[in-house]
mmCIF file of C-alpha atoms in Angstrom:
data_model
loop_
_atom_site.group_PDB
_atom_site.id
_atom_site.type_symbol
_atom_site.label_atom_id
_atom_site.label_comp_id
_atom_site.label_asym_id
_atom_site.label_seq_id
_atom_site.Cartn_x
_atom_site.Cartn_y
_atom_site.Cartn_z
ATOM 1 C CA ASP Q 1 -5.435 -1.958 16.960
ATOM 2 C CA VAL Q 2 -3.402 -4.830 15.762
ATOM 3 C CA GLN Q 3 0.321 -5.123 15.599
ATOM 4 C CA MET Q 4 1.461 -6.944 12.544
ATOM 5 C CA THR Q 5 5.290 -8.411 13.076
ATOM 6 C CA GLN Q 6 7.510 -9.656 10.151
ATOM 7 C CA SER Q 7 9.756 -12.242 10.424
ATOM 8 C CA PRO Q 8 12.703 -11.777 9.045
ATOM 9 C CA SER Q 9 13.433 -8.115 8.513
ATOM 10 C CA THR Q 10 16.558 -9.333 6.119
ATOM 11 C CA LEU Q 11 16.461 -12.604 4.017
ATOM 12 C CA SER Q 12 19.590 -13.459 1.540
ATOM 13 C CA ALA Q 13 18.756 -16.616 -0.071
ATOM 14 C CA SER Q 14 19.700 -17.840 -3.487
ATOM 15 C CA VAL Q 15 18.656 -18.331 -6.988
ATOM 16 C CA GLY Q 16 16.158 -21.289 -7.577
ATOM 17 C CA ASP Q 17 16.252 -21.391 -3.335
ATOM 18 C CA ARG Q 18 12.028 -21.696 -1.818
ATOM 19 C CA VAL Q 19 11.799 -18.654 0.222
ATOM 20 C CA THR Q 20 10.021 -17.959 2.946
ATOM 21 C CA ILE Q 21 7.944 -14.744 4.974
ATOM 22 C CA THR Q 22 6.746 -14.956 7.440
ATOM 23 C CA CYS Q 23 3.819 -12.715 9.123
ATOM 24 C CA ARG Q 24 2.405 -12.802 12.620
ATOM 25 C CA ALA Q 25 -0.732 -10.701 13.560
ATOM 26 C CA SER Q 26 -1.671 -9.777 17.146
ATOM 27 C CA GLN Q 27 -5.001 -11.452 17.726
ATOM 28 C CA SER Q 28 -7.345 -13.344 15.460
ATOM 29 C CA ILE Q 29 -7.915 -12.130 11.702
ATOM 30 C CA SER Q 30 -9.167 -15.067 10.072
ATOM 31 C CA ALA Q 31 -7.937 -14.789 6.679
ATOM 32 C CA TRP Q 32 -7.723 -10.719 6.194
ATOM 33 C CA LEU Q 33 -4.392 -10.981 5.090
ATOM 34 C CA ALA Q 34 -2.595 -9.542 1.659
ATOM 35 C CA TRP Q 35 1.086 -9.619 0.690
ATOM 36 C CA TYR Q 36 2.331 -6.474 -1.187
ATOM 37 C CA GLN Q 37 6.186 -6.192 -3.657
ATOM 38 C CA LEU Q 38 7.622 -3.297 -3.224
ATOM 39 C CA LYS Q 39 10.524 -1.571 -5.437
ATOM 40 C CA PRO Q 40 11.575 1.429 -5.307
ATOM 41 C CA GLY Q 41 10.016 3.798 -7.751
ATOM 42 C CA LYS Q 42 7.680 1.186 -8.795
ATOM 43 C CA ALA Q 43 4.350 0.696 -8.320
ATOM 44 C CA PRO Q 44 3.392 -1.802 -5.752
ATOM 45 C CA LYS Q 45 2.252 -4.852 -6.661
ATOM 46 C CA LEU Q 46 -0.431 -6.837 -4.624
ATOM 47 C CA LEU Q 47 0.071 -10.780 -4.581
ATOM 48 C CA ILE Q 48 -2.272 -12.452 -2.638
ATOM 49 C CA TYR Q 49 -5.293 -11.729 -0.887
ATOM 50 C CA GLU Q 50 -7.693 -13.934 1.086
ATOM 51 C CA ALA Q 51 -4.703 -15.039 2.903
ATOM 52 C CA SER Q 52 -4.224 -17.866 0.192
ATOM 53 C CA ARG Q 53 -5.562 -16.539 -3.015
ATOM 54 C CA LEU Q 54 -3.027 -15.295 -6.037
ATOM 55 C CA ASN Q 55 -3.420 -11.660 -7.969
ATOM 56 C CA SER Q 56 -4.174 -12.247 -11.537
ATOM 57 C CA GLY Q 57 -0.960 -12.185 -13.614
ATOM 58 C CA VAL Q 58 1.107 -12.808 -10.015
ATOM 59 C CA PRO Q 59 3.885 -15.508 -11.310
ATOM 60 C CA SER Q 60 2.957 -19.603 -9.295
ATOM 61 C CA ARG Q 61 6.322 -19.705 -7.988
ATOM 62 C CA PHE Q 62 4.422 -17.332 -4.903
ATOM 63 C CA SER Q 63 1.743 -18.355 -3.266
ATOM 64 C CA GLY Q 64 0.236 -18.108 0.449
ATOM 65 C CA SER Q 65 -1.062 -20.019 3.793
ATOM 66 C CA GLY Q 66 -2.091 -19.442 7.003
ATOM 67 C CA SER Q 67 -4.686 -18.438 8.935
ATOM 68 C CA GLY Q 68 -6.164 -16.899 12.156
ATOM 69 C CA SER Q 69 -2.786 -15.482 13.766
ATOM 70 C CA GLU Q 70 0.087 -16.859 11.998
ATOM 71 C CA PHE Q 71 1.027 -16.853 7.297
ATOM 72 C CA THR Q 72 3.043 -17.401 5.176
ATOM 73 C CA LEU Q 73 4.769 -16.104 1.678
ATOM 74 C CA THR Q 74 5.975 -18.713 -0.156
ATOM 75 C CA ILE Q 75 8.530 -17.981 -3.663
ATOM 76 C CA GLY Q 76 8.811 -21.529 -4.615
ATOM 77 C CA SER Q 77 12.019 -20.593 -7.332
ATOM 78 C CA LEU Q 78 13.322 -17.785 -6.468
ATOM 79 C CA GLN Q 79 14.065 -15.306 -9.051
ATOM 80 C CA PRO Q 80 16.553 -12.622 -9.801
ATOM 81 C CA ASP Q 81 13.903 -10.475 -10.299
ATOM 82 C CA ASP Q 82 11.864 -11.243 -6.848
ATOM 83 C CA VAL Q 83 14.448 -8.655 -5.736
ATOM 84 C CA ALA Q 84 11.771 -6.542 -3.592
ATOM 85 C CA THR Q 85 10.499 -5.347 0.149
ATOM 86 C CA TYR Q 86 7.447 -7.661 0.899
ATOM 87 C CA TYR Q 87 4.831 -6.181 3.310
ATOM 88 C CA CYS Q 88 2.041 -8.172 4.617
ATOM 89 C CA GLN Q 89 -1.322 -6.668 5.730
ATOM 90 C CA GLU Q 90 -4.279 -6.534 7.475
ATOM 91 C CA TYR Q 91 -6.791 -5.456 4.936
ATOM 92 C CA ARG Q 92 -9.905 -4.143 6.954
ATOM 93 C CA THR Q 93 -7.973 -2.205 9.387
ATOM 94 C CA TYR Q 94 -5.474 -1.181 7.001
ATOM 95 C CA PHE Q 95 -3.014 -2.130 9.299
ATOM 96 C CA PHE Q 96 0.657 -3.485 7.341
ATOM 97 C CA GLY Q 97 3.904 -5.696 8.493
ATOM 98 C CA GLN Q 98 7.553 -3.778 9.207
ATOM 99 C CA GLY Q 99 8.666 -5.119 5.833
ATOM 100 C CA THR Q 100 10.965 -7.868 4.782
ATOM 101 C CA LYS Q 101 13.484 -6.979 1.955
ATOM 102 C CA LEU Q 102 14.943 -9.692 0.727
ATOM 103 C CA GLU Q 103 17.765 -10.165 -1.322
ATOM 104 C CA ILE Q 104 20.065 -12.444 -4.108
ATOM 105 C CA LYS Q 105 23.719 -13.761 -2.334
ATOM 106 C CA GLN B 1 -5.565 -0.853 -18.666
ATOM 107 C CA VAL B 2 -5.806 0.367 -15.347
ATOM 108 C CA HIS B 3 -3.028 2.827 -15.084
ATOM 109 C CA LEU B 4 -2.535 5.104 -11.810
ATOM 110 C CA VAL B 5 -0.031 8.137 -12.810
ATOM 111 C CA GLN B 6 0.816 10.007 -10.110
ATOM 112 C CA SER B 7 2.290 13.965 -10.106
ATOM 113 C CA GLY B 8 5.909 14.508 -9.599
ATOM 114 C CA ALA B 9 8.110 14.555 -6.566
ATOM 115 C CA GLU B 10 7.994 18.112 -4.385
ATOM 116 C CA VAL B 11 9.793 19.782 -2.228
ATOM 117 C CA ARG B 12 8.594 21.462 0.930
ATOM 118 C CA LYS B 13 9.695 24.373 3.925
ATOM 119 C CA PRO B 14 8.277 23.011 7.161
ATOM 120 C CA GLY B 15 4.520 24.525 8.204
ATOM 121 C CA ALA B 16 3.708 23.926 4.433
ATOM 122 C CA SER B 17 1.446 22.137 2.918
ATOM 123 C CA VAL B 18 1.637 20.473 -0.691
ATOM 124 C CA LYS B 19 -1.275 18.404 -3.102
ATOM 125 C CA LEU B 20 -0.395 16.138 -5.330
ATOM 126 C CA SER B 21 -2.659 14.564 -7.977
ATOM 127 C CA CYS B 22 -3.625 10.989 -8.860
ATOM 128 C CA LYS B 23 -4.920 10.740 -12.861
ATOM 129 C CA ALA B 24 -6.438 7.091 -13.207
ATOM 130 C CA SER B 25 -7.793 5.682 -16.509
ATOM 131 C CA GLY B 26 -8.545 2.264 -17.815
ATOM 132 C CA TYR B 27 -11.789 1.968 -15.494
ATOM 133 C CA THR B 28 -14.477 4.132 -14.698
ATOM 134 C CA PHE B 29 -13.586 6.401 -12.226
ATOM 135 C CA THR B 30 -16.103 6.751 -10.136
ATOM 136 C CA GLY B 31 -16.493 2.595 -10.080
ATOM 137 C CA TRP B 32 -13.727 2.409 -6.659
ATOM 138 C CA PHE B 33 -12.559 4.165 -3.928
ATOM 139 C CA ILE B 34 -9.292 6.026 -3.807
ATOM 140 C CA HIS B 35 -6.422 5.207 -0.592
ATOM 141 C CA TRP B 36 -3.866 6.713 0.086
ATOM 142 C CA VAL B 37 -0.354 5.152 1.418
ATOM 143 C CA ARG B 38 2.574 6.275 2.579
ATOM 144 C CA GLN B 39 5.792 5.381 3.541
ATOM 145 C CA VAL B 40 8.618 6.774 5.263
ATOM 146 C CA PRO B 41 12.491 6.817 4.415
ATOM 147 C CA GLY B 42 13.107 3.147 6.288
ATOM 148 C CA GLN B 43 10.392 2.825 7.970
ATOM 149 C CA GLY B 44 6.706 0.262 6.530
ATOM 150 C CA LEU B 45 3.699 1.390 4.888
ATOM 151 C CA GLU B 46 0.972 3.618 6.647
ATOM 152 C CA TRP B 47 -2.988 4.098 5.749
ATOM 153 C CA MET B 48 -4.395 8.079 5.470
ATOM 154 C CA GLY B 49 -7.564 7.954 3.995
ATOM 155 C CA TRP B 50 -9.691 6.991 1.368
ATOM 156 C CA TYR B 51 -12.011 9.004 -0.722
ATOM 157 C CA ASN B 52 -15.230 7.857 -2.451
ATOM 158 C CA PRO B 53 -15.032 9.122 -6.300
ATOM 159 C CA LYS B 54 -19.029 8.466 -6.664
ATOM 160 C CA GLU B 55 -20.578 10.533 -3.614
ATOM 161 C CA GLY B 56 -17.736 12.566 -2.176
ATOM 162 C CA ALA B 57 -17.302 10.390 0.994
ATOM 163 C CA THR B 58 -13.901 10.214 2.878
ATOM 164 C CA LYS B 59 -12.489 8.527 5.676
ATOM 165 C CA TYR B 60 -9.562 9.750 7.574
ATOM 166 C CA ALA B 61 -6.565 7.853 9.750
ATOM 167 C CA GLN B 62 -6.960 9.594 12.944
ATOM 168 C CA LYS B 63 -3.468 10.476 13.066
ATOM 169 C CA PHE B 64 -4.221 12.474 9.638
ATOM 170 C CA GLN B 65 -7.270 13.914 10.437
ATOM 171 C CA ASP B 66 -6.961 17.125 11.411
ATOM 172 C CA ARG B 67 -4.479 18.229 8.340
ATOM 173 C CA VAL B 68 -5.519 15.868 5.556
ATOM 174 C CA THR B 69 -8.045 16.276 2.016
ATOM 175 C CA MET B 70 -8.382 14.563 -0.067
ATOM 176 C CA THR B 71 -11.169 15.092 -3.437
ATOM 177 C CA SER B 72 -11.353 14.351 -6.714
ATOM 178 C CA ASP B 73 -11.488 17.182 -10.387
ATOM 179 C CA ALA B 74 -14.717 17.618 -12.042
ATOM 180 C CA SER B 75 -13.951 15.925 -14.826
ATOM 181 C CA GLY B 76 -13.766 12.768 -12.690
ATOM 182 C CA ASP B 77 -10.594 10.910 -12.592
ATOM 183 C CA THR B 78 -8.004 12.782 -11.447
ATOM 184 C CA ALA B 79 -7.662 12.120 -7.079
ATOM 185 C CA TYR B 80 -5.940 14.754 -5.108
ATOM 186 C CA MET B 81 -4.265 14.681 -1.236
ATOM 187 C CA ASP B 82 -4.142 18.316 0.203
ATOM 188 C CA LEU B 83 -1.361 17.682 3.196
ATOM 189 C CA ARG B 84 -0.694 20.654 5.216
ATOM 190 C CA GLY B 85 1.061 22.030 8.300
ATOM 191 C CA LEU B 86 4.449 19.741 7.236
ATOM 192 C CA ARG B 87 7.042 18.525 9.095
ATOM 193 C CA SER B 88 10.238 17.157 8.949
ATOM 194 C CA ASP B 89 8.455 13.475 9.720
ATOM 195 C CA ASP B 90 6.264 13.739 6.765
ATOM 196 C CA THR B 91 8.842 13.053 4.358
ATOM 197 C CA ALA B 92 7.541 10.109 2.293
ATOM 198 C CA VAL B 93 7.177 8.434 -0.904
ATOM 199 C CA TYR B 94 3.108 8.748 -1.195
ATOM 200 C CA TYR B 95 0.920 6.602 -3.033
ATOM 201 C CA CYS B 96 -2.665 6.209 -4.244
ATOM 202 C CA ALA B 97 -3.815 2.884 -4.303
ATOM 203 C CA ARG B 98 -6.907 1.540 -6.014
ATOM 204 C CA GLY B 99 -9.229 -0.217 -3.373
ATOM 205 C CA LYS B 100 -10.096 -3.268 -4.432
ATOM 206 C CA PHE B 101 -13.126 -3.927 -2.726
ATOM 207 C CA GLY B 102 -14.457 -0.187 -1.737
ATOM 208 C CA TRP B 103 -13.820 0.771 1.985
ATOM 209 C CA SER B 104 -11.694 -2.072 2.871
ATOM 210 C CA GLY B 105 -7.134 -1.668 2.327
ATOM 211 C CA LEU B 106 -7.092 -4.132 0.234
ATOM 212 C CA TYR B 107 -5.107 -2.165 -3.252
ATOM 213 C CA ASP B 108 -5.362 -4.444 -6.234
ATOM 214 C CA TYR B 109 -3.615 -1.162 -8.549
ATOM 215 C CA TRP B 110 -1.133 0.962 -7.169
ATOM 216 C CA GLY B 111 0.819 4.397 -8.553
ATOM 217 C CA GLN B 112 4.362 4.533 -8.343
ATOM 218 C CA GLY B 113 4.024 7.220 -6.007
ATOM 219 C CA THR B 114 5.113 10.832 -5.052
ATOM 220 C CA LEU B 115 8.897 11.943 -2.438
ATOM 221 C CA VAL B 116 7.607 14.549 -0.744
ATOM 222 C CA THR B 117 10.693 15.836 0.663
ATOM 223 C CA VAL B 118 10.064 18.531 3.698
ATOM 224 C CA SER B 119 13.092 20.585 5.374
ATOM 225 C CA SER B 120 14.502 24.045 5.767
#
């Protein structure tokens, strides 16, 4: 089974900061990588798929990059609405990372 | 507009069963797989299985193989997930999600989640 490891587990940043979350796979997964945003009590949201494709309706401050076994999610300018937990996922085999909780300083 | 609306919170005793619903609207229900994913408190997301409404086919994660059943109703717009033999470690938020590309675990729309609490 592929293992997906995210870092950091928690992240605190200021509004307007550039924020980066990393996801590493235990083996090469090509570009079969998605990023989701979860907020309590709300339906989760697909942000990025195929490692770098922005899902429809997602603000352009979100971007994804990487291939093989190392990937990043970047928020270009952090907004208060971005407070959430972010998960990466290898979507051929369904495995998720353990999540990164993003807070505002 | 696509919506997946899930049933309300449930409380069960250990050993009991729970059946959760996921009502779809805004698209042709039989055209997309429905997956079920759960989030145990303090832990990450865990895929449980998928259901193909067009054929009634299913695939379950090995961990749940013996105690989960995924179905839909005759009217063709609601998916169900039945979990039996509940244990305290089944306490979680359960999500349904639409598969963007069939069986693959890429989910373009999710329900709002159903909290299931298992406690004696």
